[in-house]
């Protein structure tokens, strides 16, 4: 008897494990756009367009390759609201021995699929996702017995396992594992940032844009100027574009923020890697080859590879190691609701406005904007972890629960007590001034802290330091901050806290 093979919207790879040893002539592939998955959070319109269009293109390619595919298009009035509804309908219509799928990237859906066999009346085989370098058990085995889990040490294991940027003697190329210290230059306009990779929407994508505008009009963001790749071929072209035009400068300026450029030298490949259009290891190998051939410096190539086989793999391991309790973590006791300005971008804080506006337009902002601008503000103001996590999950085209939750709850909010980072990524306006040109165009003065026109990040930073003394005073990486705080005069400390309290009371009007 035939198998029913379910492929999810972030599994758009012909090498996905669910297809291993499958029979194109007998087995039946099911893909579906359903209300439950499209609407369980306020997904950015461009994110929905990217996934629906990429799914439709992938289904067409599967059919062209000889597979039998049932594709369920989104319809607001459909009786099939969930993936289970669609699968159940196909099991009724077809004679299938079992359901096969690849493990999904979200605990919520994983729990649902794990129970399907009890309701569907057939076995459900959930296969490992072999697109990742480290399996769940491999990461758990690495983590067992360690007092602290640090990405740097895990990353070195992944370098050894893959051989990426490793010499024949087993040493890291260039003599160092990590060149992050060379990746912190401020961009002043030169060298010129390359134009971003673009793909003009075809008929399928234009149909999806119309569908999203019609049925998801109240969702965040816009579909205007949609130019993401939606096929494997175009995603691979995006990789080539990055290596040719942006990778040479990526390392130097990967932490820089610009008032005038949305993309700078960033790859913008994570949406394709995370949905399956681009193989992560192949992307790393292409970058490594650029260094070996002299087309890109070691700090750029190592930094790019570290983001993929280091952070990407590490956060997935953390997610599956600690879920489902991990999602409830709130070690700093934050209780403030997410300010509405995160959805509107209406604020006089130039860095926040620019980051949120870029997010609204592009469904993308680079990692420093996410961590040190919108994330830093959420940390300093004490926003509820679940609310800021849901925002990040909704607004970015590359966001899925397994990658978003550890990055935001752990790295941004330090709500997990240090699983992901040894110290909170809290910073005053000085950091943003050092890495961007936003401050020159801001309503607030980054050089002031207590005045009415002082940069809000400055007083909020010291308020955060003061209110979390019990949490961080004994942290070796935070001791200097507390010594600096204690050295300030009582009047100065009182003025900073008073200013911060006013900012917190008026957070929607900043």
Coordinates of C-alpha atoms in Angstrom, one line a residue:
X1 CA 0.0 0.0 0.0
X2 CA 1.0 3.6 -0.6
X3 CA 2.3 6.1 2.0
X4 CA 1.0 9.6 2.5
X5 CA 3.9 11.9 2.8
X6 CA 3.4 15.3 4.5
X7 CA 5.8 18.1 3.6
X8 CA 5.6 21.3 5.7
X9 CA 6.1 24.8 4.5
X10 CA 9.7 25.0 6.0
X11 CA 10.7 21.6 4.5
X12 CA 11.0 22.7 0.8
X13 CA 13.9 20.5 -0.1
X14 CA 14.0 17.5 -2.4
X15 CA 16.4 15.9 0.1
X16 CA 14.0 16.1 3.0
X17 CA 14.0 12.9 5.0
X18 CA 10.3 12.2 4.5
X19 CA 11.0 11.5 0.8
X20 CA 13.8 9.0 1.4
X21 CA 13.0 5.7 -0.3
X22 CA 9.6 6.9 -1.3
X23 CA 7.9 5.7 -4.4
X24 CA 6.9 8.5 -6.8
X25 CA 4.5 6.3 -8.7
X26 CA 2.7 5.0 -5.6
X27 CA 3.1 7.3 -2.6
X28 CA 1.2 10.6 -2.3
X29 CA 2.7 13.9 -1.2
X30 CA 0.5 16.3 0.7
X31 CA 1.2 20.0 1.1
X32 CA -1.3 22.5 2.6
X33 CA -1.9 26.2 3.2
X34 CA -4.3 26.2 6.3
X35 CA -5.7 28.8 8.5
X36 CA -4.4 27.4 11.7
X37 CA -0.8 27.7 10.6
X38 CA -1.2 31.0 8.7
X39 CA -3.0 32.7 11.5
X40 CA -1.9 31.4 14.9
X41 CA 0.2 34.6 15.1
X42 CA 0.3 37.9 13.2
X43 CA 2.7 36.6 10.5
X44 CA 4.1 39.4 8.3
X45 CA 2.4 39.6 4.9
X46 CA 5.7 39.1 3.1
X47 CA 6.4 36.0 5.2
X48 CA 3.1 34.5 4.1
X49 CA 3.8 35.4 0.5
X50 CA 7.3 33.9 0.7
X51 CA 6.1 30.6 2.2
X52 CA 2.9 30.2 0.2
X53 CA 4.6 31.0 -3.1
X54 CA 7.7 28.8 -2.3
X55 CA 5.4 26.0 -1.4
X56 CA 3.4 26.3 -4.6
X57 CA 6.6 26.4 -6.7
X58 CA 8.0 23.4 -4.8
X59 CA 4.8 21.4 -5.4
X60 CA 5.0 22.2 -9.1
X61 CA 8.6 21.0 -9.3
X62 CA 7.6 17.8 -7.5
X63 CA 4.9 17.2 -10.0
X64 CA 7.3 17.9 -12.9
X65 CA 9.7 15.3 -11.3
X66 CA 7.0 12.7 -11.4
X67 CA 5.6 12.8 -7.9
X68 CA 1.8 12.5 -7.1
X69 CA 1.0 15.7 -5.1
X70 CA -2.1 16.9 -3.4
X71 CA -1.8 20.6 -2.8
X72 CA -4.4 22.3 -0.6
X73 CA -4.7 26.0 -1.5
X74 CA -5.7 28.4 1.2
X75 CA -9.4 29.3 1.3
X76 CA -11.0 31.3 4.1
X77 CA -14.2 29.2 4.0
X78 CA -12.5 25.8 3.7
X79 CA -13.6 23.1 6.0
X80 CA -10.0 22.1 6.4
X81 CA -8.6 24.5 9.0
X82 CA -5.6 22.5 10.2
X83 CA -2.9 20.2 8.7
X84 CA -4.6 17.3 10.5
X85 CA -7.9 18.1 8.7
X86 CA -6.2 18.0 5.3
X87 CA -4.3 14.7 6.1
X88 CA -7.5 13.1 7.5
X89 CA -9.3 14.1 4.3
X90 CA -6.7 12.5 2.1
X91 CA -6.6 9.3 4.2
X92 CA -10.3 9.1 3.6
X93 CA -10.0 9.6 -0.1
X94 CA -6.9 7.5 -0.6
X95 CA -5.8 4.0 0.5
X96 CA -2.6 4.8 2.5
X97 CA -0.8 2.5 4.8
X98 CA 0.8 5.2 7.0
X99 CA 1.7 8.9 7.2
X100 CA 5.3 9.9 6.9
X101 CA 6.7 13.3 7.7
X102 CA 9.9 15.0 8.8
X103 CA 10.1 16.4 12.4
X104 CA 8.8 19.9 12.5
X105 CA 10.5 22.9 14.1
X106 CA 7.9 23.9 16.6
X107 CA 6.9 22.2 19.8
X108 CA 3.3 23.2 19.4
X109 CA 2.9 21.4 16.0
X110 CA 5.3 18.5 17.1
X111 CA 2.9 17.7 20.0
X112 CA -0.1 17.7 17.6
X113 CA 1.6 15.4 15.0
X114 CA 2.9 13.1 17.7
X115 CA -0.8 12.4 18.6
X116 CA -2.2 12.0 15.1
X117 CA -1.9 8.2 15.1
X118 CA -4.5 8.0 17.8
X119 CA -7.0 10.0 15.8
X120 CA -6.2 9.1 12.2
X121 CA -6.1 5.3 12.7
X122 CA -2.8 4.8 10.8
X123 CA 0.8 4.8 12.0
X124 CA 2.5 8.2 11.8
X125 CA 6.3 8.0 11.2
X126 CA 8.2 11.2 12.2
X127 CA 11.7 11.2 10.7
X128 CA 14.7 13.2 11.9
X129 CA 15.4 16.4 10.0
X130 CA 18.8 15.6 8.4
X131 CA 19.2 19.1 7.1
X132 CA 20.8 20.0 10.4
X133 CA 24.4 19.1 11.1
X134 CA 23.8 18.0 14.7
X135 CA 20.8 15.9 15.5
X136 CA 18.8 16.4 18.7
X137 CA 20.4 13.4 20.4
X138 CA 23.9 14.5 19.4
X139 CA 23.4 17.9 20.9
X140 CA 21.9 16.4 24.1
X141 CA 24.9 14.1 24.4
X142 CA 27.3 17.0 23.9
X143 CA 25.4 19.0 26.6
X144 CA 25.2 16.3 29.2
X145 CA 27.3 16.9 32.2
X146 CA 28.3 20.4 31.2
X147 CA 27.8 23.1 33.8
X148 CA 27.4 25.8 31.1
X149 CA 26.5 25.4 27.5
X150 CA 28.5 27.9 25.4
X151 CA 28.1 28.2 21.6
X152 CA 31.8 28.8 21.0
X153 CA 32.7 25.3 22.2
X154 CA 29.9 23.6 20.3
X155 CA 30.8 25.6 17.2
X156 CA 34.3 24.2 17.3
X157 CA 32.9 20.7 17.4
X158 CA 30.8 21.5 14.3
X159 CA 33.9 22.9 12.6
X160 CA 35.7 19.6 13.3
X161 CA 32.7 17.6 12.2
X162 CA 32.2 19.4 8.9
X163 CA 35.9 20.2 8.2
X164 CA 34.9 23.8 7.3
X165 CA 37.9 26.2 7.5
X166 CA 40.0 23.4 9.0
X167 CA 43.6 22.5 8.0
X168 CA 44.8 19.0 7.3
X169 CA 46.3 19.0 10.7
X170 CA 43.0 19.7 12.4
X171 CA 43.6 23.3 13.2
X172 CA 41.4 26.2 12.4
X173 CA 42.4 28.1 9.2
X174 CA 44.0 31.5 9.9
X175 CA 45.1 30.3 13.3
X176 CA 42.0 31.3 15.2
X177 CA 38.5 29.7 15.7
X178 CA 36.8 33.1 15.9
X179 CA 37.5 36.4 14.2
X180 CA 34.6 38.3 15.8
X181 CA 36.9 41.0 17.1
X182 CA 37.6 42.0 13.5
X183 CA 33.9 42.4 12.7
X184 CA 32.9 45.6 14.4
X185 CA 33.5 48.4 12.1
X186 CA 31.1 51.3 11.8
X187 CA 30.0 51.9 8.2
X188 CA 30.4 55.5 7.0
X189 CA 29.2 55.1 3.4
X190 CA 32.2 53.5 1.9
X191 CA 32.6 51.0 0.4
X192 CA 29.3 51.4 -1.2
X193 CA 26.7 48.8 -0.2
X194 CA 25.6 46.5 -3.0
X195 CA 22.1 46.4 -4.3
X196 CA 20.1 43.6 -2.8
X197 CA 19.3 40.5 -4.7
X198 CA 15.9 40.7 -6.4
X199 CA 13.5 38.3 -8.1
X200 CA 10.5 39.9 -9.8
X201 CA 7.2 38.1 -8.8
X202 CA 6.0 35.6 -11.4
X203 CA 2.3 34.7 -12.0
X204 CA 2.3 32.3 -9.0
X205 CA 3.7 34.9 -6.6
X206 CA 1.4 37.6 -7.9
X207 CA -1.6 35.3 -7.2
X208 CA -0.3 34.7 -3.7
X209 CA 0.2 38.4 -3.1
X210 CA -3.4 39.0 -4.1
X211 CA -4.5 36.2 -1.8
X212 CA -2.5 37.6 1.2
X213 CA -3.8 41.1 0.7
X214 CA -7.3 39.9 0.5
X215 CA -7.4 37.4 3.4
X216 CA -4.7 38.7 5.7
X217 CA -5.2 42.4 5.4
X218 CA -5.0 43.0 9.1
X219 CA -1.6 41.3 9.4
X220 CA 1.6 43.2 10.1
X221 CA 3.7 44.6 7.2
X222 CA 3.2 45.0 3.5
X223 CA 3.4 42.9 0.3
X224 CA 4.7 45.9 -1.7
X225 CA 8.1 45.4 -3.4
X226 CA 8.2 41.7 -2.7
X227 CA 11.4 40.4 -4.2
X228 CA 12.4 37.3 -2.3
X229 CA 13.4 34.2 -4.1
X230 CA 10.7 31.5 -4.0
X231 CA 12.5 28.7 -5.8
X232 CA 15.7 26.7 -5.1
X233 CA 17.3 28.0 -8.3
X234 CA 16.7 31.6 -7.3
X235 CA 17.8 31.0 -3.7
X236 CA 21.1 29.6 -5.0
X237 CA 21.4 32.7 -7.2
X238 CA 20.9 34.8 -4.1
X239 CA 23.8 32.9 -2.5
X240 CA 26.0 33.6 -5.5
X241 CA 25.1 37.3 -5.4
X242 CA 26.0 37.5 -1.7
X243 CA 29.4 35.8 -2.2
X244 CA 30.2 37.9 -5.2
X245 CA 29.1 41.3 -4.0
X246 CA 28.6 41.4 -0.2
X247 CA 30.7 38.7 1.4
X248 CA 34.1 40.5 0.9
X249 CA 32.9 43.3 3.3
X250 CA 30.4 41.3 5.4
X251 CA 32.9 40.6 8.2
X252 CA 34.0 44.2 8.7
X253 CA 30.5 45.6 8.8
X254 CA 28.3 42.8 10.0
X255 CA 27.5 44.6 13.2
X256 CA 27.1 48.1 11.6
X257 CA 23.7 49.8 11.4
X258 CA 22.9 52.4 8.7
X259 CA 20.3 55.2 8.7
X260 CA 20.0 55.0 4.9
X261 CA 20.7 51.3 4.0
X262 CA 18.4 48.4 4.9
X263 CA 20.7 45.6 3.8
X264 CA 24.3 46.7 3.9
X265 CA 26.5 43.6 3.3
X266 CA 24.2 41.1 4.9
X267 CA 23.4 37.8 3.1
X268 CA 19.6 37.8 3.6
X269 CA 19.8 34.0 3.1
X270 CA 18.2 32.9 6.4
X271 CA 14.7 33.0 4.9
X272 CA 15.8 30.5 2.3
X273 CA 17.9 28.3 4.6
X274 CA 15.1 28.1 7.2
X275 CA 12.4 27.1 4.8
X276 CA 14.5 24.6 2.9
X277 CA 15.2 26.3 -0.4
X278 CA 18.9 26.6 0.4
X279 CA 21.1 23.9 2.0
X280 CA 23.0 25.4 5.0
X281 CA 26.1 23.3 4.5
X282 CA 26.3 24.1 0.8
X283 CA 26.1 27.8 1.7
X284 CA 29.0 27.4 4.1
X285 CA 31.0 25.4 1.7
X286 CA 30.5 28.1 -1.0
X287 CA 31.7 30.8 1.4
X288 CA 34.7 28.8 2.5
X289 CA 35.6 28.3 -1.2
X290 CA 35.5 32.1 -1.6
X291 CA 38.2 32.4 1.0
X292 CA 40.4 29.6 -0.4
X293 CA 40.2 31.3 -3.9
X294 CA 41.0 34.7 -2.5
X295 CA 37.6 36.3 -3.1
X296 CA 36.8 37.1 0.5
X297 CA 38.8 37.6 3.8
X298 CA 38.8 35.1 6.6
X299 CA 37.0 37.3 9.1
X300 CA 34.0 37.6 6.7
X301 CA 33.9 33.9 5.8
X302 CA 34.4 32.7 9.4
X303 CA 31.7 35.0 10.7
X304 CA 29.2 33.8 8.1
X305 CA 29.9 30.2 8.8
X306 CA 29.7 30.7 12.5
X307 CA 26.2 32.1 12.2
X308 CA 25.1 29.0 10.4
X309 CA 26.9 26.0 11.9
X310 CA 27.4 27.8 15.2
X311 CA 24.5 29.9 16.3
X312 CA 21.8 28.3 14.1
X313 CA 22.7 24.8 15.2
X314 CA 23.2 25.8 18.8
X315 CA 19.9 27.5 19.3
X316 CA 18.1 24.6 17.8
X317 CA 19.8 22.3 20.2
X318 CA 18.9 24.5 23.2
X319 CA 15.2 24.6 22.0
X320 CA 14.7 20.9 21.8
X321 CA 16.8 20.2 24.9
X322 CA 14.7 22.4 27.2
X323 CA 11.2 22.6 25.6
X324 CA 8.4 22.9 26.5
X325 CA 9.2 24.5 29.9
X326 CA 11.8 26.7 28.2
X327 CA 9.0 28.8 26.6
X328 CA 7.7 29.8 30.1
X329 CA 11.0 31.1 31.4
X330 CA 11.0 34.6 32.9
X331 CA 14.0 34.7 35.3
X332 CA 14.0 38.5 35.4
X333 CA 10.4 38.7 36.3
X334 CA 9.4 41.0 33.5
X335 CA 5.7 42.1 33.4
X336 CA 5.4 45.0 31.0
X337 CA 3.1 44.5 28.0
X338 CA 4.7 45.0 24.5
X339 CA 4.4 48.7 23.6
X340 CA 2.3 49.4 20.6
X341 CA 5.1 51.2 19.0
X342 CA 6.6 47.8 18.1
X343 CA 3.7 47.5 15.6
X344 CA 3.5 51.1 14.4
X345 CA 7.2 52.3 14.5
X346 CA 5.8 55.6 15.8
X347 CA 8.5 56.8 18.1
X348 CA 11.1 59.7 18.2
X349 CA 13.8 57.2 18.9
X350 CA 15.5 57.1 15.5
X351 CA 17.1 53.7 15.9
X352 CA 13.8 52.1 17.0
X353 CA 11.8 53.8 14.3
X354 CA 14.2 52.8 11.6
X355 CA 14.5 49.2 12.7
X356 CA 10.7 48.7 13.0
X357 CA 10.1 50.5 9.8
X358 CA 12.5 48.3 7.9
X359 CA 10.9 45.3 9.5
X360 CA 7.5 46.5 8.4
X361 CA 8.6 47.0 4.8
X362 CA 11.0 44.0 4.4
X363 CA 10.0 41.3 7.0
X364 CA 13.8 41.5 7.8
X365 CA 16.2 43.4 10.0
X366 CA 19.8 42.2 10.6
X367 CA 20.9 40.6 13.8
X368 CA 22.3 43.7 15.5
X369 CA 19.1 45.6 14.9
X370 CA 17.2 42.7 16.4
X371 CA 19.6 42.2 19.4
X372 CA 20.9 45.7 20.2
X373 CA 18.0 48.0 19.2
X374 CA 14.5 46.4 19.4
X375 CA 15.8 43.7 21.7
X376 CA 17.8 45.9 23.9
X377 CA 14.9 48.2 24.4
X378 CA 12.6 45.3 25.3
X379 CA 15.2 44.1 27.8
X380 CA 15.8 47.5 29.4
X381 CA 12.0 48.2 29.7
X382 CA 11.2 44.8 31.1
X383 CA 8.8 43.5 28.5
X384 CA 7.1 40.2 29.1
X385 CA 9.2 37.5 27.3
X386 CA 6.2 35.8 25.7
X387 CA 5.0 39.0 24.1
X388 CA 8.3 40.1 22.6
X389 CA 9.0 36.5 21.5
X390 CA 5.6 36.4 19.7
X391 CA 6.5 39.7 18.0
X392 CA 9.8 38.4 16.6
X393 CA 8.1 35.2 15.5
X394 CA 5.4 37.2 13.6
X395 CA 7.4 39.9 11.9
X396 CA 10.4 38.2 10.4
X397 CA 10.4 36.1 7.3
X398 CA 13.1 33.8 8.7
X399 CA 11.4 33.3 12.1
X400 CA 10.3 29.8 13.2
X401 CA 9.8 28.9 16.8
X402 CA 13.0 26.7 17.1
X403 CA 15.2 29.6 16.1
X404 CA 13.3 32.6 17.3
X405 CA 12.5 31.5 20.9
X406 CA 16.0 30.8 22.1
X407 CA 17.4 33.8 20.4
X408 CA 14.8 36.2 21.8
X409 CA 14.0 34.6 25.2
X410 CA 17.6 33.6 25.9
X411 CA 19.9 36.0 24.0
X412 CA 17.8 39.1 23.8
X413 CA 15.8 38.9 27.1
X414 CA 18.2 36.8 29.2
X415 CA 15.0 35.2 30.6
X416 CA 16.5 31.7 30.7
X417 CA 19.1 32.5 33.3
X418 CA 22.0 32.3 31.0
X419 CA 21.5 29.1 28.9
X420 CA 22.3 31.1 25.8
X421 CA 24.6 33.9 27.0
X422 CA 26.8 34.4 30.0
X423 CA 25.6 38.1 30.4
X424 CA 22.6 40.1 29.3
X425 CA 23.0 42.1 26.1
X426 CA 22.1 45.4 27.8
X427 CA 23.6 48.6 26.4
X428 CA 23.2 52.3 26.6
X429 CA 22.9 54.7 23.6
X430 CA 26.6 54.7 23.4
X431 CA 26.7 51.3 21.7
X432 CA 24.1 52.4 19.1
X433 CA 26.1 55.6 18.5
X434 CA 29.3 53.7 18.1
X435 CA 27.8 51.2 15.5
X436 CA 25.4 53.5 13.6
X437 CA 24.7 56.9 12.3
X438 CA 21.2 57.0 13.7
X439 CA 22.0 59.4 16.6
X440 CA 23.0 62.3 14.3
X441 CA 19.4 62.3 13.0
X442 CA 17.6 61.6 16.3
X443 CA 15.2 63.7 18.3
X444 CA 17.1 62.7 21.4
X445 CA 20.7 63.5 22.3
X446 CA 22.8 60.4 22.9
X447 CA 25.3 62.4 25.0
X448 CA 22.7 63.3 27.6
X449 CA 21.2 61.0 30.2
X450 CA 18.8 62.9 32.6
X451 CA 17.5 65.8 30.6
X452 CA 14.2 65.8 28.8
X453 CA 15.9 65.4 25.4
X454 CA 18.3 62.7 26.6
X455 CA 18.5 59.4 24.8
X456 CA 16.1 57.0 26.6
X457 CA 18.5 54.1 26.3
X458 CA 21.0 55.9 28.7
X459 CA 18.8 56.2 31.8
X460 CA 17.0 53.0 31.1
X461 CA 20.3 51.1 31.0
X462 CA 21.3 52.3 34.5
X463 CA 17.8 51.6 35.8
X464 CA 18.2 48.0 34.4
X465 CA 21.6 47.7 36.2
X466 CA 20.2 49.0 39.4
X467 CA 17.0 46.9 39.6
X468 CA 18.8 43.7 38.7
X469 CA 21.7 44.0 41.0
X470 CA 20.8 40.8 42.8
X471 CA 20.8 39.0 39.4
X472 CA 24.1 40.3 38.0
X473 CA 26.3 41.9 40.6
X474 CA 28.3 38.7 41.0
X475 CA 28.6 38.0 37.3
X476 CA 32.3 38.4 36.4
X477 CA 31.4 40.1 33.1
X478 CA 29.1 42.7 34.9
X479 CA 31.2 43.7 37.9
X480 CA 32.7 46.7 36.2
X481 CA 29.2 48.1 35.4
X482 CA 28.3 47.9 39.1
X483 CA 31.5 49.6 40.1
X484 CA 30.8 52.4 37.7
X485 CA 27.2 52.7 39.0
X486 CA 28.4 52.9 42.6
X487 CA 31.0 55.5 41.8
X488 CA 28.4 57.9 40.6
X489 CA 27.1 60.5 43.1
X490 CA 23.9 59.8 45.0
X491 CA 22.3 62.8 43.2
X492 CA 23.4 61.5 39.8
X493 CA 22.0 58.1 40.5
X494 CA 18.7 59.5 41.7
X495 CA 18.4 61.7 38.6
X496 CA 19.0 58.7 36.3
X497 CA 16.5 56.6 38.1
X498 CA 13.9 59.4 38.1
X499 CA 14.4 59.9 34.4
X500 CA 14.1 56.2 33.8
X501 CA 10.9 55.9 35.8
X502 CA 9.4 58.7 33.8
X503 CA 10.4 56.9 30.5
X504 CA 8.8 53.7 31.7
X505 CA 5.6 55.5 32.6
X506 CA 5.5 57.1 29.2
X507 CA 7.0 54.4 27.0
X508 CA 4.2 54.7 24.4
X509 CA 5.0 58.4 23.9
X510 CA 8.7 58.3 23.4

